Backbone as JSON, one array per atom type, in Angstrom:
{
  "sequence": "XXXXXXXXXXXXXXXXXXXXXXXXXXXXXXXXXXXXXXXXXXXXXXXXXXXXXXXXXXXXXXXXXXXXXXXXXXXXXXXXXXXXXXXXXXXXXXXXXXXXXXXXXXXXXXXXXXXXXXXXXXXXXXXXXXXXXXXXXXXXXXXXXXXXXXXXXXXXXXXX",
  "N": [[-9.01, -4.29, -25.14], [-8.06, -7.01, -23.33], [-10.05, -9.52, -21.64], [-9.88, -11.96, -19.18], [-11.58, -14.73, -18.39], [-12.88, -16.02, -15.36], [-13.34, -18.71, -15.55], [-11.61, -19.55, -17.37], [-8.95, -21.75, -17.96], [-5.42, -22.49, -17.52], [-2.29, -20.71, -17.87], [-1.15, -19.54, -14.94], [0.52, -17.19, -14.67], [0.04, -15.79, -16.88], [-2.65, -15.02, -16.64], [-2.43, -13.57, -14.3], [-0.76, -11.38, -15.18], [-2.44, -10.25, -17.08], [-4.42, -9.41, -15.36], [-3.05, -7.53, -13.83], [-2.45, -5.56, -15.76], [-5.11, -4.64, -16.52], [-5.85, -3.66, -14.09], [-3.99, -1.53, -13.77], [-4.76, -0.01, -16.03], [-7.21, 0.9, -15.21], [-6.5, 2.28, -12.98], [-5.06, 4.33, -14.1], [-7.04, 5.9, -15.33], [-8.18, 7.32, -13.28], [-6.48, 8.49, -11.48], [-4.71, 11.13, -9.64], [-2.2, 13.66, -10.46], [1.22, 13.14, -9.35], [4.4, 12.95, -7.74], [7.26, 12.28, -9.89], [9.42, 9.71, -10.77], [12.79, 10.41, -10.65], [12.45, 13.22, -11.18], [12.05, 16.59, -9.94], [10.7, 16.9, -6.61], [8.96, 19.17, -5.64], [8.28, 20.57, -8.02], [6.79, 18.55, -9.32], [4.75, 17.53, -7.73], [1.7, 18.08, -8.02], [-0.68, 17.94, -6.54], [-0.42, 19.01, -3.89], [-2.04, 19.53, -1.56], [-3.16, 17.26, -1.06], [-1.19, 15.72, -0.13], [1.23, 14.6, 2.38], [4.04, 15.79, 3.88], [7.16, 14.54, 4.96], [10.09, 15.2, 6.75], [13.03, 13.7, 6.72], [16.42, 12.76, 7.92], [18.1, 12.25, 5.7], [16.52, 12.45, 3.44], [13.32, 13.4, 1.99], [10.0, 12.5, 2.49], [7.04, 12.24, 0.63], [3.74, 11.67, 0.97], [0.85, 10.47, -0.63], [-2.47, 9.88, -0.9], [-4.39, 8.21, -3.13], [-7.46, 8.44, -5.1], [-8.3, 5.84, -5.39], [-7.7, 4.52, -3.0], [-5.11, 3.74, -2.77], [-1.86, 4.12, -1.5], [0.76, 6.25, -2.05], [4.09, 6.67, -1.78], [6.67, 8.99, -2.03], [10.08, 9.52, -2.44], [12.42, 11.89, -1.93], [15.59, 13.18, -2.52], [18.07, 15.3, -0.74], [18.64, 17.26, -2.59], [16.17, 17.46, -3.97], [15.31, 15.76, -6.03], [13.16, 13.03, -6.89], [14.23, 9.82, -5.8], [13.06, 7.5, -5.39], [10.1, 5.5, -5.37], [7.14, 4.22, -3.81], [4.34, 1.98, -3.4], [1.04, 0.97, -2.02], [-1.93, -0.86, -1.74], [-5.34, -1.23, -2.86], [-5.25, -0.85, -5.71], [-2.93, -0.69, -8.46], [-0.74, 2.14, -9.05], [-0.81, 4.66, -11.61], [1.56, 3.75, -13.72], [2.82, 4.87, -15.79], [2.81, 7.51, -15.18], [3.97, 7.63, -12.7], [6.59, 6.43, -13.04], [7.66, 8.02, -15.06], [10.18, 9.21, -17.26], [11.48, 6.72, -16.9], [9.79, 4.82, -17.57], [9.94, 3.59, -19.98], [12.14, 2.0, -19.56], [11.03, 0.18, -17.73], [9.21, -1.11, -19.36], [10.92, -2.28, -21.33], [12.51, -4.01, -19.67], [10.46, -5.6, -18.69], [9.61, -6.83, -21.1], [11.9, -8.29, -21.66], [11.89, -10.52, -19.94], [12.15, -13.92, -18.97], [10.42, -16.53, -20.72], [7.43, -17.68, -19.18], [8.23, -16.77, -16.53], [7.62, -16.11, -13.19], [4.96, -14.04, -12.35], [3.44, -12.97, -10.22], [5.12, -12.0, -8.23], [7.07, -9.56, -9.23], [10.21, -8.69, -10.26], [12.41, -6.35, -11.6], [15.33, -5.28, -13.37], [16.51, -2.76, -15.02], [19.01, -1.69, -15.47], [19.27, 0.99, -15.09], [17.2, 1.49, -13.44], [15.52, -0.04, -10.6], [12.79, -2.17, -10.22], [10.1, -3.4, -8.41], [7.25, -5.44, -7.76], [4.14, -6.71, -6.45], [1.91, -9.06, -4.65], [-1.71, -9.45, -4.24], [-5.01, -9.43, -5.49], [-6.63, -6.53, -4.57], [-4.76, -6.02, -2.72], [-2.15, -4.87, -3.32], [1.39, -4.09, -3.91], [4.34, -2.23, -4.31], [7.46, -1.02, -5.65], [9.97, 1.28, -6.9], [13.23, 2.38, -7.82], [16.01, 4.48, -8.47], [19.09, 3.71, -8.44], [21.42, 5.44, -9.03], [20.48, 7.93, -8.02], [20.05, 7.53, -5.35], [20.59, 8.83, -2.09], [23.96, 9.11, -0.91], [25.15, 6.84, 1.37], [22.58, 6.05, 2.36], [20.62, 3.41, 3.32], [18.35, 1.43, 1.5], [16.75, -0.21, 2.97], [15.81, 1.4, 5.0], [13.63, 2.74, 4.05], [10.08, 2.96, 4.18]],
  "CA": [[-8.55, -4.8, -23.92], [-8.33, -8.48, -23.07], [-10.61, -9.9, -20.44], [-9.69, -13.32, -18.98], [-12.73, -15.16, -17.75], [-12.53, -16.9, -14.29], [-13.3, -20.11, -15.9], [-10.44, -20.02, -18.23], [-7.74, -22.45, -17.16], [-4.2, -22.2, -18.23], [-1.18, -20.25, -17.27], [-1.5, -18.54, -13.8], [1.26, -15.94, -14.81], [-0.69, -15.02, -17.97], [-3.86, -14.48, -15.89], [-1.85, -12.4, -13.27], [-0.18, -10.36, -15.98], [-3.56, -9.68, -17.58], [-5.21, -8.72, -14.27], [-2.4, -6.29, -13.43], [-2.67, -4.61, -16.87], [-6.35, -4.12, -16.28], [-5.88, -2.75, -12.88], [-3.12, -0.36, -14.23], [-5.59, 0.91, -17.03], [-8.29, 1.51, -14.35], [-5.82, 3.37, -12.04], [-4.61, 5.52, -14.87], [-8.17, 6.78, -15.58], [-8.77, 8.05, -12.02], [-5.4, 8.95, -10.63], [-4.16, 12.51, -9.99], [-0.77, 13.82, -10.74], [2.07, 13.21, -8.29], [5.8, 13.15, -8.09], [7.67, 11.39, -10.91], [10.72, 9.28, -10.53], [13.94, 11.3, -11.28], [11.94, 14.54, -11.28], [12.08, 17.38, -8.71], [9.48, 16.79, -5.92], [8.2, 20.37, -5.59], [7.55, 20.84, -9.28], [5.93, 17.4, -9.79], [3.5, 17.3, -6.77], [0.55, 18.98, -8.38], [-1.73, 17.94, -5.5], [0.19, 19.14, -2.54], [-2.98, 19.58, -0.55], [-3.57, 15.73, -0.68], [0.05, 14.94, 0.22], [1.89, 15.0, 3.65], [5.53, 15.75, 3.68], [7.85, 14.2, 6.18], [11.5, 15.47, 6.58], [13.98, 12.69, 7.48], [17.74, 13.3, 7.83], [18.94, 12.12, 4.41], [15.53, 12.55, 2.49], [11.96, 13.89, 2.29], [8.97, 11.59, 2.0], [5.75, 12.66, 0.24], [2.75, 10.54, 0.95], [-0.34, 10.8, -1.34], [-3.51, 8.77, -0.93], [-5.22, 8.23, -4.31], [-8.82, 8.23, -4.85], [-8.59, 4.34, -5.28], [-7.19, 4.11, -1.73], [-3.76, 3.38, -2.85], [-1.07, 5.14, -0.89], [1.98, 6.34, -2.85], [5.17, 7.36, -1.1], [7.72, 9.59, -2.98], [11.26, 9.72, -1.66], [13.28, 12.82, -2.51], [17.05, 13.44, -1.91], [18.21, 16.64, -0.34], [18.48, 18.31, -3.64], [14.83, 17.62, -4.36], [14.99, 14.84, -6.92], [12.68, 11.71, -6.55], [15.01, 8.77, -6.11], [12.37, 6.14, -5.19], [8.7, 5.65, -5.06], [6.49, 2.91, -3.43], [2.83, 1.98, -3.28], [0.44, -0.14, -1.38], [-3.24, -0.62, -1.78], [-6.11, -2.06, -3.72], [-5.01, -0.67, -7.17], [-1.63, -0.1, -8.77], [-0.92, 3.5, -9.44], [-0.49, 4.93, -13.0], [2.97, 3.53, -13.84], [3.42, 5.86, -16.75], [2.91, 8.86, -14.53], [4.91, 7.4, -11.58], [7.93, 6.22, -13.42], [8.09, 9.17, -16.0], [11.09, 8.69, -18.25], [11.92, 5.5, -16.58], [8.71, 3.86, -17.91], [10.49, 2.72, -21.04], [13.16, 1.0, -18.88], [10.25, -0.83, -17.16], [8.73, -1.84, -20.44], [12.05, -3.07, -21.93], [12.9, -5.15, -18.76], [9.42, -6.52, -18.69], [9.65, -7.68, -22.35], [13.12, -9.27, -21.71], [11.73, -11.55, -18.88], [12.18, -15.32, -19.49], [9.02, -16.99, -20.82], [6.97, -18.51, -17.87], [8.75, -16.25, -15.34], [6.63, -15.82, -12.38], [4.58, -12.56, -12.48], [2.84, -12.44, -8.97], [6.12, -11.09, -7.6], [7.87, -9.24, -10.29], [11.39, -7.94, -10.03], [13.04, -6.03, -12.83], [16.46, -4.42, -13.23], [16.8, -2.28, -16.28], [20.39, -1.1, -15.52], [19.2, 2.38, -14.58], [16.11, 1.52, -12.45], [14.98, -1.26, -10.17], [11.4, -2.28, -9.91], [9.52, -4.64, -7.72], [5.74, -5.4, -7.51], [3.6, -8.1, -6.0], [0.58, -8.96, -3.81], [-2.81, -10.02, -4.72], [-6.09, -8.55, -5.83], [-6.96, -5.57, -3.47], [-3.61, -5.8, -1.74], [-0.95, -4.78, -4.18], [2.51, -3.26, -3.44], [5.46, -2.2, -5.29], [8.4, 0.1, -5.53], [10.98, 1.58, -7.83], [14.16, 3.34, -7.4], [17.15, 4.79, -9.29], [20.46, 3.74, -7.84], [22.23, 6.59, -9.13], [19.91, 9.05, -7.36], [19.95, 7.25, -3.93], [21.63, 9.63, -1.41], [25.11, 8.43, -0.44], [25.07, 6.31, 2.78], [21.29, 5.65, 2.67], [20.19, 2.1, 2.93], [16.9, 1.35, 1.06], [15.83, -0.85, 4.03], [15.21, 2.42, 5.93], [12.35, 3.3, 3.41], [9.01, 2.21, 4.49]],
  "C": [[-9.04, -6.17, -23.81], [-8.88, -8.83, -21.78], [-10.37, -11.41, -20.23], [-10.87, -13.74, -18.09], [-12.16, -16.05, -16.51], [-12.53, -18.24, -14.47], [-12.17, -20.53, -16.85], [-9.21, -20.69, -17.51], [-6.49, -22.16, -17.95], [-3.08, -21.57, -17.31], [-1.57, -19.24, -16.19], [-0.71, -17.17, -14.05], [0.6, -15.03, -15.84], [-1.93, -14.3, -17.42], [-3.41, -13.22, -15.03], [-1.5, -11.27, -14.08], [-1.32, -9.47, -16.53], [-4.43, -8.84, -16.53], [-4.43, -7.39, -13.85], [-2.53, -5.34, -14.55], [-4.01, -3.95, -16.66], [-6.42, -3.19, -15.23], [-5.08, -1.48, -13.23], [-4.07, 0.68, -15.06], [-6.66, 1.6, -16.16], [-7.74, 2.61, -13.45], [-5.49, 4.52, -12.81], [-5.86, 6.48, -15.27], [-8.67, 7.6, -14.43], [-7.63, 8.58, -11.16], [-4.98, 10.25, -10.8], [-2.71, 12.53, -10.19], [-0.08, 13.81, -9.51], [3.4, 13.25, -8.69], [6.11, 12.1, -9.12], [9.1, 11.0, -10.5], [11.71, 10.01, -11.32], [13.55, 12.74, -11.4], [12.02, 15.3, -9.95], [10.69, 17.2, -8.0], [8.53, 17.92, -5.94], [7.54, 20.59, -6.86], [6.55, 19.73, -9.72], [4.7, 17.17, -8.87], [2.45, 18.22, -6.9], [-0.58, 19.05, -7.32], [-1.26, 17.95, -4.07], [-0.61, 19.18, -1.46], [-3.27, 18.15, -0.15], [-2.28, 15.01, -0.2], [0.42, 15.58, 1.64], [3.39, 14.82, 3.44], [6.23, 15.5, 5.05], [9.45, 14.36, 6.04], [12.25, 14.44, 7.28], [15.5, 13.39, 7.25], [18.31, 13.31, 6.52], [17.89, 12.32, 3.25], [14.25, 13.07, 3.07], [10.95, 12.78, 1.71], [7.72, 12.29, 1.74], [4.76, 11.63, 0.27], [1.43, 10.99, 0.38], [-1.3, 9.6, -1.23], [-4.42, 9.13, -2.26], [-6.63, 8.15, -4.18], [-9.23, 6.64, -4.76], [-8.3, 3.77, -3.98], [-5.77, 3.73, -1.64], [-2.9, 4.44, -2.35], [0.26, 5.15, -1.54], [2.96, 7.16, -1.98], [6.22, 7.72, -2.14], [8.89, 9.89, -2.05], [12.19, 10.79, -2.4], [14.56, 13.09, -1.78], [17.1, 14.91, -1.46], [18.02, 17.67, -1.45], [17.15, 18.44, -4.33], [14.37, 16.61, -5.3], [14.32, 13.56, -6.29], [13.6, 10.57, -6.81], [14.43, 7.45, -6.05], [10.96, 6.48, -4.98], [8.26, 4.23, -4.66], [5.08, 3.17, -3.29], [2.32, 0.79, -2.71], [-1.1, 0.11, -1.48], [-3.96, -1.45, -2.82], [-5.94, -1.98, -5.26], [-3.67, -0.21, -7.37], [-1.73, 1.39, -9.14], [-0.56, 3.59, -11.09], [1.03, 4.81, -13.3], [3.66, 4.47, -14.84], [3.67, 7.12, -16.19], [4.03, 8.7, -13.45], [6.33, 7.37, -11.96], [8.55, 7.26, -14.48], [8.92, 8.59, -17.08], [11.68, 7.36, -18.16], [10.81, 4.36, -17.08], [9.14, 2.87, -19.01], [11.34, 1.75, -20.63], [12.27, -0.07, -18.42], [9.64, -1.66, -18.27], [9.74, -2.74, -21.1], [12.39, -4.17, -20.99], [11.76, -6.24, -18.71], [9.29, -7.43, -19.95], [10.77, -8.61, -22.37], [12.97, -10.5, -20.71], [11.73, -12.87, -19.69], [10.67, -15.78, -19.68], [8.68, -17.89, -19.63], [7.54, -18.01, -16.6], [7.55, -15.74, -14.57], [6.14, -14.3, -12.37], [3.78, -12.04, -11.08], [3.86, -11.62, -8.2], [7.09, -10.78, -8.72], [9.0, -8.36, -9.95], [12.15, -7.65, -11.22], [14.16, -5.11, -12.54], [16.66, -4.03, -14.63], [18.25, -1.79, -16.49], [20.33, 0.34, -14.89], [18.09, 2.39, -13.52], [15.84, 0.13, -11.97], [13.61, -1.2, -9.82], [10.98, -3.49, -9.31], [8.03, -4.44, -7.46], [5.22, -6.71, -7.17], [2.34, -7.89, -5.22], [-0.36, -9.73, -4.52], [-3.98, -8.95, -4.9], [-6.53, -7.82, -4.46], [-5.96, -5.44, -2.44], [-2.26, -5.88, -2.47], [0.12, -3.78, -3.53], [3.56, -3.21, -4.5], [6.28, -0.99, -5.0], [9.31, 0.19, -6.7], [11.9, 2.61, -7.35], [15.27, 3.39, -8.44], [18.31, 4.83, -8.59], [21.35, 4.83, -7.89], [21.74, 7.84, -8.39], [19.75, 8.92, -5.87], [21.04, 8.14, -3.13], [22.61, 8.68, -0.83], [24.86, 8.1, 1.06], [23.71, 5.85, 3.25], [20.99, 4.2, 2.34], [18.73, 2.03, 2.77], [16.11, 0.63, 2.06], [15.2, 0.18, 4.89], [13.86, 3.05, 5.28], [11.31, 2.46, 3.79], [8.06, 1.93, 3.29]]
}
């Protein structure tokens, strides 16, 4: 693991990317299982006792609060598949768990960014999945969704 000292000067984006990577690794070590993007909500939500389910007209929202204090929202279409996820809190969730099979799309899109591209607010489009994350230490937020799985007629602006 690479640790960047607070005295080290240089590229702000490199420092932000390293900080995000360290935070992801820490979250991965302590986070429980929850729904996975593109997977059925009922089968993937192993900690249903820590989740609240809210039924909306066009989708279901499962809200899970992780041990780190981060709140993860999982949005499932009427057929039960998770079409979007979002999070907010002091630590990012384990993206390998949350994005599931779309994690490779995330890695590929991340690697394809232009050198020097701003990383405090990250927007990625893999073609199959849209990903957005930003914030600052102890106040991170993000979301990912699969356009092909979004219920017809649903505006993503409706999701909180």
